[in-house]
mmCIF file of C-alpha atoms and ligand atoms in Angstrom:
data_model
loop_
_atom_site.group_PDB
_atom_site.id
_atom_site.type_symbol
_atom_site.label_atom_id
_atom_site.label_comp_id
_atom_site.label_asym_id
_atom_site.label_seq_id
_atom_site.Cartn_x
_atom_site.Cartn_y
_atom_site.Cartn_z
ATOM 1 C CA MET A 1 145.723 98.631 -33.500
ATOM 2 C CA SER A 2 148.549 96.085 -33.610
ATOM 3 C CA LEU A 3 147.706 92.417 -33.885
ATOM 4 C CA SER A 4 148.270 90.235 -30.828
ATOM 5 C CA PRO A 5 150.461 87.143 -31.320
ATOM 6 C CA LYS A 6 147.278 85.046 -31.158
ATOM 7 C CA GLU A 7 145.648 87.106 -33.909
ATOM 8 C CA GLY A 8 148.826 86.901 -35.996
ATOM 9 C CA LEU A 9 148.884 83.149 -35.616
ATOM 10 C CA ASP A 10 145.254 82.914 -36.574
ATOM 11 C CA LEU A 11 145.980 84.802 -39.807
ATOM 12 C CA LEU A 12 148.932 82.577 -40.588
ATOM 13 C CA CYS A 13 146.986 79.372 -39.869
ATOM 14 C CA ASN A 14 143.569 80.203 -41.246
ATOM 15 C CA GLY A 15 143.846 83.323 -43.402
ATOM 16 C CA ASP A 16 142.857 83.064 -47.054
ATOM 17 C CA VAL A 17 145.923 83.872 -49.118
ATOM 18 C CA LEU A 18 144.206 86.405 -51.401
ATOM 19 C CA ALA A 19 142.403 88.107 -48.515
ATOM 20 C CA LEU A 20 145.702 88.360 -46.663
ATOM 21 C CA GLY A 21 147.320 89.897 -49.740
ATOM 22 C CA LYS A 22 144.569 92.502 -49.922
ATOM 23 C CA GLN A 23 144.846 93.334 -46.223
ATOM 24 C CA ALA A 24 148.649 93.573 -46.440
ATOM 25 C CA ASP A 25 148.390 95.784 -49.505
ATOM 26 C CA GLU A 26 146.105 98.142 -47.576
ATOM 27 C CA VAL A 27 148.705 98.432 -44.814
ATOM 28 C CA ARG A 28 151.378 98.997 -47.479
ATOM 29 C CA ARG A 29 149.278 101.714 -49.123
ATOM 30 C CA SER A 30 148.706 103.527 -45.837
ATOM 31 C CA LEU A 31 152.483 103.653 -45.288
ATOM 32 C CA HIS A 32 153.467 104.280 -48.921
ATOM 33 C CA PRO A 33 150.544 105.990 -50.632
ATOM 34 C CA ASP A 34 152.487 107.161 -53.692
ATOM 35 C CA ASN A 35 152.691 103.677 -55.252
ATOM 36 C CA THR A 36 156.463 103.798 -55.575
ATOM 37 C CA VAL A 37 158.443 100.571 -55.340
ATOM 38 C CA THR A 38 162.116 100.920 -54.555
ATOM 39 C CA PHE A 39 165.260 98.923 -55.164
ATOM 40 C CA ILE A 40 168.952 99.425 -54.517
ATOM 41 C CA VAL A 41 172.024 98.719 -56.596
ATOM 42 C CA ASP A 42 174.639 97.014 -54.494
ATOM 43 C CA ARG A 43 177.064 94.160 -54.365
ATOM 44 C CA ASN A 44 177.536 91.429 -51.808
ATOM 45 C CA ILE A 45 181.181 90.900 -51.055
ATOM 46 C CA ASN A 46 181.863 87.711 -49.157
ATOM 47 C CA TYR A 47 185.440 88.160 -47.969
ATOM 48 C CA SER A 48 185.808 84.544 -46.859
ATOM 49 C CA ASN A 49 183.778 81.341 -46.784
ATOM 50 C CA VAL A 50 185.782 79.831 -43.929
ATOM 51 C CA CYS A 51 183.474 79.446 -40.957
ATOM 52 C CA VAL A 52 183.559 77.731 -37.583
ATOM 53 C CA SER A 53 179.779 77.885 -37.141
ATOM 54 C CA GLU A 54 178.954 75.026 -39.550
ATOM 55 C CA CYS A 55 175.235 75.817 -39.752
ATOM 56 C CA LYS A 56 173.299 72.876 -41.171
ATOM 57 C CA PHE A 57 171.289 75.087 -43.527
ATOM 58 C CA CYS A 58 174.337 76.740 -45.091
ATOM 59 C CA ALA A 59 175.773 75.640 -48.425
ATOM 60 C CA PHE A 60 178.269 78.490 -48.514
ATOM 61 C CA TYR A 61 180.807 77.775 -45.792
ATOM 62 C CA ARG A 62 183.956 75.651 -45.866
ATOM 63 C CA ARG A 63 185.990 74.406 -42.948
ATOM 64 C CA LYS A 64 189.500 75.766 -42.554
ATOM 65 C CA GLY A 65 191.811 73.822 -44.866
ATOM 66 C CA GLU A 66 188.925 72.319 -46.819
ATOM 67 C CA LYS A 67 188.982 72.346 -50.610
ATOM 68 C CA GLY A 68 187.269 75.432 -51.992
ATOM 69 C CA GLN A 69 188.007 77.668 -49.008
ATOM 70 C CA TYR A 70 189.051 81.229 -49.820
ATOM 71 C CA LEU A 71 189.939 84.588 -48.323
ATOM 72 C CA LEU A 72 189.802 87.637 -50.590
ATOM 73 C CA SER A 73 192.720 90.032 -50.608
ATOM 74 C CA ASN A 74 192.113 93.746 -50.048
ATOM 75 C CA ASP A 75 193.006 94.374 -53.696
ATOM 76 C CA VAL A 76 190.213 92.082 -54.856
ATOM 77 C CA ILE A 77 187.745 93.686 -52.437
ATOM 78 C CA LEU A 78 188.669 97.187 -53.638
ATOM 79 C CA LYS A 79 188.324 96.117 -57.282
ATOM 80 C CA LYS A 80 184.841 94.795 -56.583
ATOM 81 C CA ILE A 81 183.903 98.121 -54.984
ATOM 82 C CA ASP A 82 185.306 99.984 -57.966
ATOM 83 C CA GLU A 83 183.116 97.913 -60.290
ATOM 84 C CA THR A 84 180.092 98.475 -58.044
ATOM 85 C CA ILE A 85 180.482 102.247 -58.206
ATOM 86 C CA SER A 86 180.970 102.131 -61.999
ATOM 87 C CA ALA A 87 177.683 100.208 -62.296
ATOM 88 C CA GLY A 88 175.797 102.878 -60.326
ATOM 89 C CA GLY A 89 175.952 101.018 -57.016
ATOM 90 C CA THR A 90 175.662 102.917 -53.752
ATOM 91 C CA GLN A 91 176.143 100.183 -51.172
ATOM 92 C CA VAL A 92 178.291 97.177 -50.417
ATOM 93 C CA MET A 93 177.224 94.390 -48.142
ATOM 94 C CA ILE A 94 180.373 92.773 -46.835
ATOM 95 C CA GLN A 95 179.780 89.531 -45.005
ATOM 96 C CA GLY A 96 181.706 86.358 -44.486
ATOM 97 C CA GLY A 97 182.103 83.226 -42.449
ATOM 98 C CA LEU A 98 183.300 83.287 -38.851
ATOM 99 C CA HIS A 99 186.957 82.865 -39.744
ATOM 100 C CA PRO A 100 189.021 81.453 -36.870
ATOM 101 C CA ASP A 101 192.239 83.288 -37.776
ATOM 102 C CA LEU A 102 191.208 86.837 -38.658
ATOM 103 C CA ASP A 103 191.701 89.296 -35.851
ATOM 104 C CA PHE A 104 189.597 92.393 -35.226
ATOM 105 C CA GLN A 105 192.167 94.670 -36.852
ATOM 106 C CA TYR A 106 191.594 92.884 -40.178
ATOM 107 C CA TYR A 107 188.004 94.185 -40.297
ATOM 108 C CA LEU A 108 188.923 97.668 -39.093
ATOM 109 C CA ASP A 109 191.675 97.952 -41.698
ATOM 110 C CA MET A 110 189.267 96.802 -44.409
ATOM 111 C CA LEU A 111 186.710 99.458 -43.463
ATOM 112 C CA ASN A 112 189.303 102.215 -43.192
ATOM 113 C CA LEU A 113 190.788 101.314 -46.548
ATOM 114 C CA ILE A 114 187.401 101.364 -48.298
ATOM 115 C CA LYS A 115 186.312 104.656 -46.742
ATOM 116 C CA LYS A 116 189.632 106.285 -47.603
ATOM 117 C CA LYS A 117 189.212 105.408 -51.272
ATOM 118 C CA TYR A 118 185.475 105.470 -51.938
ATOM 119 C CA ARG A 119 182.254 107.231 -51.111
ATOM 120 C CA ILE A 120 180.052 104.198 -50.680
ATOM 121 C CA THR A 121 177.736 103.012 -47.922
ATOM 122 C CA ILE A 122 179.088 100.059 -45.999
ATOM 123 C CA HIS A 123 176.064 98.038 -44.892
ATOM 124 C CA SER A 124 177.918 95.080 -43.495
ATOM 125 C CA PHE A 125 178.585 92.421 -40.857
ATOM 126 C CA SER A 126 175.718 90.462 -39.343
ATOM 127 C CA PRO A 127 175.363 90.060 -35.548
ATOM 128 C CA ALA A 128 177.091 86.657 -35.642
ATOM 129 C CA GLU A 129 180.180 88.289 -37.163
ATOM 130 C CA VAL A 130 180.044 91.150 -34.652
ATOM 131 C CA ILE A 131 180.012 88.719 -31.732
ATOM 132 C CA HIS A 132 182.798 86.682 -33.337
ATOM 133 C CA MET A 133 184.894 89.873 -33.649
ATOM 134 C CA ALA A 134 184.090 90.914 -30.069
ATOM 135 C CA LYS A 135 185.325 87.575 -28.768
ATOM 136 C CA LYS A 136 188.492 87.722 -30.862
ATOM 137 C CA ALA A 137 189.210 91.260 -29.620
ATOM 138 C CA ASN A 138 188.113 90.596 -26.061
ATOM 139 C CA LEU A 139 185.839 93.622 -26.240
ATOM 140 C CA SER A 140 182.216 94.205 -25.284
ATOM 141 C CA ILE A 141 179.640 94.228 -28.086
ATOM 142 C CA LEU A 142 179.238 97.969 -27.544
ATOM 143 C CA ASP A 143 182.946 98.703 -27.889
ATOM 144 C CA THR A 144 183.221 96.413 -30.905
ATOM 145 C CA LEU A 145 180.399 98.215 -32.671
ATOM 146 C CA LYS A 146 181.814 101.629 -31.727
ATOM 147 C CA GLU A 147 185.179 100.682 -33.251
ATOM 148 C CA LEU A 148 183.522 99.366 -36.408
ATOM 149 C CA LYS A 149 181.481 102.543 -36.720
ATOM 150 C CA LYS A 150 184.545 104.702 -36.222
ATOM 151 C CA ALA A 151 186.328 102.767 -38.974
ATOM 152 C CA GLY A 152 183.479 103.382 -41.428
ATOM 153 C CA LEU A 153 180.641 100.929 -40.850
ATOM 154 C CA ASP A 154 177.339 102.662 -41.715
ATOM 155 C CA SER A 155 174.658 100.091 -40.918
ATOM 156 C CA LEU A 156 174.062 96.400 -40.275
ATOM 157 C CA PRO A 157 172.283 93.833 -42.428
ATOM 158 C CA GLY A 158 169.742 91.694 -40.596
ATOM 159 C CA GLY A 159 171.246 88.363 -41.577
ATOM 160 C CA GLY A 160 171.662 85.457 -39.211
ATOM 161 C CA ALA A 161 168.276 85.929 -37.572
ATOM 162 C CA GLU A 162 166.848 82.869 -39.302
ATOM 163 C CA ILE A 163 164.146 82.047 -36.735
ATOM 164 C CA LEU A 164 164.661 83.861 -33.435
ATOM 165 C CA VAL A 165 163.660 80.899 -31.313
ATOM 166 C CA ASP A 166 166.446 78.939 -29.644
ATOM 167 C CA GLU A 167 164.709 75.593 -30.027
ATOM 168 C CA VAL A 168 164.943 75.998 -33.813
ATOM 169 C CA ARG A 169 168.455 77.447 -33.690
ATOM 170 C CA GLN A 170 169.732 74.565 -31.570
ATOM 171 C CA ARG A 171 168.497 72.142 -34.210
ATOM 172 C CA VAL A 172 169.733 73.925 -37.343
ATOM 173 C CA SER A 173 172.758 75.912 -36.142
ATOM 174 C CA PRO A 174 173.793 74.795 -32.644
ATOM 175 C CA LYS A 175 177.103 76.679 -32.730
ATOM 176 C CA LYS A 176 175.641 79.977 -33.899
ATOM 177 C CA ILE A 177 174.639 82.910 -31.681
ATOM 178 C CA SER A 178 171.367 82.615 -29.759
ATOM 179 C CA ALA A 179 168.189 84.545 -30.488
ATOM 180 C CA GLY A 180 168.923 86.755 -27.482
ATOM 181 C CA GLU A 181 172.424 87.552 -28.740
ATOM 182 C CA TRP A 182 171.130 88.524 -32.198
ATOM 183 C CA LEU A 183 168.616 90.881 -30.603
ATOM 184 C CA GLU A 184 171.217 92.245 -28.192
ATOM 185 C CA VAL A 185 173.644 93.175 -30.994
ATOM 186 C CA MET A 186 170.845 94.922 -32.869
ATOM 187 C CA GLU A 187 169.668 96.808 -29.791
ATOM 188 C CA ILE A 188 173.169 98.032 -29.003
ATOM 189 C CA ALA A 189 173.834 98.919 -32.659
ATOM 190 C CA HIS A 190 170.608 100.932 -32.882
ATOM 191 C CA GLY A 191 171.561 102.672 -29.642
ATOM 192 C CA ILE A 192 174.723 104.104 -31.214
ATOM 193 C CA GLY A 193 173.071 105.101 -34.476
ATOM 194 C CA LEU A 194 173.849 102.024 -36.541
ATOM 195 C CA GLU A 195 170.476 101.210 -38.048
ATOM 196 C CA SER A 196 169.762 97.836 -39.602
ATOM 197 C CA THR A 197 167.335 95.572 -41.346
ATOM 198 C CA ALA A 198 165.822 92.392 -39.901
ATOM 199 C CA THR A 199 165.350 89.093 -41.676
ATOM 200 C CA MET A 200 163.489 85.849 -41.164
ATOM 201 C CA VAL A 201 164.195 82.579 -42.934
ATOM 202 C CA ILE A 202 161.251 80.224 -43.235
ATOM 203 C CA GLY A 203 161.191 76.578 -44.220
ATOM 204 C CA MET A 204 163.626 75.004 -41.775
ATOM 205 C CA GLY A 205 160.980 72.953 -39.999
ATOM 206 C CA GLU A 206 159.816 75.763 -37.710
ATOM 207 C CA THR A 207 156.189 75.919 -36.615
ATOM 208 C CA LEU A 208 153.858 78.765 -37.509
ATOM 209 C CA GLU A 209 153.871 79.733 -33.806
ATOM 210 C CA GLN A 210 157.640 80.111 -34.019
ATOM 211 C CA ARG A 211 157.333 82.392 -37.052
ATOM 212 C CA ILE A 212 154.995 84.622 -35.043
ATOM 213 C CA GLU A 213 157.322 84.472 -32.035
ATOM 214 C CA HIS A 214 160.090 85.722 -34.343
ATOM 215 C CA MET A 215 157.940 88.609 -35.610
ATOM 216 C CA GLU A 216 156.897 89.491 -32.073
ATOM 217 C CA LYS A 217 160.514 89.690 -30.862
ATOM 218 C CA VAL A 218 161.440 91.971 -33.751
ATOM 219 C CA ARG A 219 158.356 94.150 -33.203
ATOM 220 C CA GLN A 220 159.107 94.492 -29.490
ATOM 221 C CA LEU A 221 162.705 95.533 -30.154
ATOM 222 C CA GLN A 222 161.543 97.988 -32.786
ATOM 223 C CA LYS A 223 159.234 99.548 -30.181
ATOM 224 C CA ARG A 224 162.263 100.243 -28.012
ATOM 225 C CA THR A 225 164.766 101.401 -30.651
ATOM 226 C CA GLY A 226 163.033 102.234 -33.936
ATOM 227 C CA GLY A 227 166.259 101.106 -35.611
ATOM 228 C CA PHE A 228 164.953 98.518 -38.071
ATOM 229 C CA ARG A 229 164.519 100.062 -41.502
ATOM 230 C CA ALA A 230 163.040 97.029 -43.190
ATOM 231 C CA PHE A 231 162.008 93.429 -42.725
ATOM 232 C CA ILE A 232 162.918 90.732 -45.222
ATOM 233 C CA THR A 233 161.560 87.199 -45.376
ATOM 234 C CA TRP A 234 163.695 84.641 -47.172
ATOM 235 C CA THR A 235 162.959 81.020 -47.851
ATOM 236 C CA PHE A 236 165.435 78.317 -46.916
ATOM 237 C CA GLN A 237 167.284 76.951 -49.944
ATOM 238 C CA PRO A 238 167.933 73.293 -49.126
ATOM 239 C CA GLY A 239 170.253 72.453 -52.054
ATOM 240 C CA ASN A 240 173.757 71.311 -51.065
ATOM 241 C CA THR A 241 173.017 71.678 -47.332
ATOM 242 C CA GLU A 242 173.305 69.210 -44.482
ATOM 243 C CA LEU A 243 169.767 70.030 -43.351
ATOM 244 C CA GLY A 244 168.221 69.319 -46.762
ATOM 245 C CA GLY A 245 164.465 68.990 -47.196
ATOM 246 C CA LYS A 246 161.985 70.696 -49.474
ATOM 247 C CA LYS A 247 161.607 74.347 -50.430
ATOM 248 C CA VAL A 248 158.561 76.102 -48.992
ATOM 249 C CA THR A 249 155.873 76.758 -51.562
ATOM 250 C CA ALA A 250 155.363 80.160 -53.140
ATOM 251 C CA TRP A 251 151.929 80.222 -51.480
ATOM 252 C CA ASP A 252 153.415 79.729 -48.027
ATOM 253 C CA TYR A 253 155.979 82.440 -48.742
ATOM 254 C CA LEU A 254 153.386 84.964 -49.971
ATOM 255 C CA LYS A 255 151.078 84.248 -47.072
ATOM 256 C CA THR A 256 153.882 84.706 -44.547
ATOM 257 C CA LEU A 257 155.057 87.852 -46.326
ATOM 258 C CA ALA A 258 151.552 89.324 -46.100
ATOM 259 C CA VAL A 259 151.355 88.522 -42.379
ATOM 260 C CA THR A 260 154.727 90.209 -41.765
ATOM 261 C CA ARG A 261 153.353 93.391 -43.390
ATOM 262 C CA ILE A 262 150.232 93.300 -41.249
ATOM 263 C CA TYR A 263 151.953 92.244 -38.031
ATOM 264 C CA LEU A 264 155.058 94.449 -38.181
ATOM 265 C CA ASP A 265 153.154 97.695 -38.301
ATOM 266 C CA ASN A 266 156.058 99.617 -36.741
ATOM 267 C CA ILE A 267 158.533 98.698 -39.490
ATOM 268 C CA LYS A 268 158.259 100.941 -42.510
ATOM 269 C CA HIS A 269 159.540 98.769 -45.329
ATOM 270 C CA ILE A 270 158.853 95.183 -46.297
ATOM 271 C CA GLN A 271 161.140 93.721 -48.911
ATOM 272 C CA GLY A 272 160.028 91.135 -51.449
ATOM 273 C CA SER A 273 162.619 88.545 -52.387
ATOM 274 C CA TRP A 274 163.241 87.857 -56.066
ATOM 275 C CA VAL A 275 166.600 86.343 -55.041
ATOM 276 C CA THR A 276 165.006 83.233 -53.549
ATOM 277 C CA GLN A 277 161.671 83.355 -55.423
ATOM 278 C CA GLY A 278 162.524 84.394 -58.952
ATOM 279 C CA GLN A 279 161.127 87.395 -60.757
ATOM 280 C CA ASN A 280 157.496 86.222 -61.149
ATOM 281 C CA ILE A 281 156.888 85.636 -57.455
ATOM 282 C CA GLY A 282 159.117 88.631 -56.726
ATOM 283 C CA GLN A 283 156.686 90.735 -58.744
ATOM 284 C CA LEU A 284 153.687 89.196 -56.953
ATOM 285 C CA THR A 285 155.105 90.292 -53.592
ATOM 286 C CA LEU A 286 154.077 93.815 -54.639
ATOM 287 C CA ALA A 287 150.463 92.736 -54.175
ATOM 288 C CA PHE A 288 151.230 91.091 -50.823
ATOM 289 C CA GLY A 289 152.600 94.023 -48.845
ATOM 290 C CA ALA A 290 156.109 94.575 -50.216
ATOM 291 C CA ASP A 291 157.137 98.124 -51.162
ATOM 292 C CA ASP A 292 160.748 97.303 -52.013
ATOM 293 C CA LEU A 293 162.444 94.627 -54.070
ATOM 294 C CA GLY A 294 165.822 94.796 -52.427
ATOM 295 C CA SER A 295 168.958 94.787 -54.428
ATOM 296 C CA ILE A 296 169.970 94.298 -58.030
ATOM 297 C CA MET A 297 172.919 92.438 -56.465
ATOM 298 C CA LEU A 298 175.782 92.699 -58.860
ATOM 299 C CA GLU A 299 177.169 89.691 -57.002
ATOM 300 C CA GLU A 300 175.532 87.158 -54.709
ATOM 301 C CA ASN A 301 177.176 83.938 -53.486
ATOM 302 C CA VAL A 302 175.267 82.495 -50.551
ATOM 303 C CA VAL A 303 171.941 81.625 -52.186
ATOM 304 C CA ARG A 304 173.781 80.586 -55.346
ATOM 305 C CA ALA A 305 175.815 78.043 -53.335
ATOM 306 C CA ALA A 306 172.510 76.305 -52.567
ATOM 307 C CA GLY A 307 171.749 75.987 -56.264
ATOM 308 C CA THR A 308 169.328 78.920 -56.624
ATOM 309 C CA SER A 309 170.454 81.574 -59.064
ATOM 310 C CA TYR A 310 168.281 84.316 -60.553
ATOM 311 C CA GLN A 311 169.709 87.203 -62.522
ATOM 312 C CA MET A 312 168.548 90.804 -62.287
ATOM 313 C CA SER A 313 169.431 94.053 -64.023
ATOM 314 C CA ILE A 314 168.200 97.621 -63.565
ATOM 315 C CA ASP A 315 166.122 97.358 -66.780
ATOM 316 C CA LYS A 316 164.558 94.084 -65.722
ATOM 317 C CA MET A 317 163.801 95.434 -62.248
ATOM 318 C CA VAL A 318 162.170 98.574 -63.626
ATOM 319 C CA ASN A 319 160.028 96.481 -65.997
ATOM 320 C CA ILE A 320 158.899 94.120 -63.222
ATOM 321 C CA ILE A 321 157.792 97.085 -61.128
ATOM 322 C CA ARG A 322 156.156 98.944 -64.037
ATOM 323 C CA ASP A 323 154.277 95.856 -65.171
ATOM 324 C CA ALA A 324 152.790 95.642 -61.683
ATOM 325 C CA GLY A 325 151.370 99.150 -62.184
ATOM 326 C CA LYS A 326 153.868 100.868 -59.869
ATOM 327 C CA VAL A 327 156.557 103.491 -60.207
ATOM 328 C CA ALA A 328 160.109 102.161 -59.930
ATOM 329 C CA ALA A 329 162.742 104.110 -58.011
ATOM 330 C CA GLN A 330 166.350 103.486 -57.133
ATOM 331 C CA ARG A 331 167.021 104.187 -53.468
ATOM 332 C CA ASP A 332 169.999 104.389 -51.165
ATOM 333 C CA THR A 333 170.530 102.378 -47.970
ATOM 334 C CA GLN A 334 168.473 104.869 -45.922
ATOM 335 C CA TYR A 335 165.580 104.549 -48.413
ATOM 336 C CA ASN A 336 166.089 108.033 -49.880
ATOM 337 C CA ILE A 337 165.056 108.081 -53.543
ATOM 338 C CA ILE A 338 167.993 108.615 -55.893
ATOM 339 C CA ARG A 339 166.140 108.430 -59.186
ATOM 340 C CA LYS A 340 162.637 107.659 -60.352
ATOM 341 C CA PHE A 341 161.832 105.755 -63.546
ATOM 342 C CA GLU A 342 158.514 107.367 -64.551
HETATM 343 S S1 SF4 B 401 175.254 80.758 -42.220
HETATM 344 FE FE1 SF4 B 401 176.973 82.111 -41.756
HETATM 345 S S2 SF4 B 401 177.587 81.497 -39.689
HETATM 346 FE FE2 SF4 B 401 176.386 79.783 -40.524
HETATM 347 S S3 SF4 B 401 177.896 78.413 -41.506
HETATM 348 FE FE3 SF4 B 401 177.120 79.802 -43.101
HETATM 349 S S4 SF4 B 401 178.636 81.423 -43.122
HETATM 350 FE FE4 SF4 B 401 178.877 80.381 -41.165
#
């Protein structure tokens, strides 16, 4: 039976970290009994860092006209996709700032161009970007998503969820979409067959109650749509940000990760994050409920802008998984296994 929010909070507040890991691993084993741990080979392509949202936790964005701002040309984007395919990649995650001058056609043309040239999954545009596009185009969220899908969008990443509680969002990103808007975009996307992931970012001064409130909102939406493929917890990287502060401890991260596995019993995959935690803690996530280690990420810019940079390769990933006593497998965006490393 699913945990109530009160029971979830009790685990988060009072649970012993090792006991939580064991309990989460049991849930993981019941969902994934074959001991396989998956990863994907993809590339993040950040078409522009110009953003009007100015989130206080973000080290990536630049204001329009500010030094360091950029907008990638289509040629550069296509070259990056070419390199991704040559390296065995199957997915691109295209995301960028909320650029004040790009109109909706820019995104549609980009998708059309990519799909015309390449067979690659386009897992792109977070809800904040979708709402930004809808406003620019004067379209409903539904029509915006339908147009994006028609142009080649395959699925949505779960970015921009941070903590789905407006009190937190008002403090750390007052200009960004509300919790309700994030959930609304996901619900509409799932309704037209655009599945997605969901994320949570911890460490921005939220309470443990607010972390559970976030999980509860995602679980409730999943009950209605079934469209979330995976849940990913990230830790806030304070370097070079206006918000600043300290990083959450690895213990706090692992404990929260374990509770997400136990609490979100209707979401199949839980992803461990080596990107924010490094490979040692990334490997430990496999004992705390994670069944997937996300992407090799041939390119990543957002976490790196905050001063955190870990490198990963297919060989390294396979070794991390093997050394944890599991079988490594490369997957696609839909979690189909492409190849096993036995
Ligand atoms: S997190 Fe996204 S929306 Fe917020 S400032 Fe950074 S790029 Fe813009």
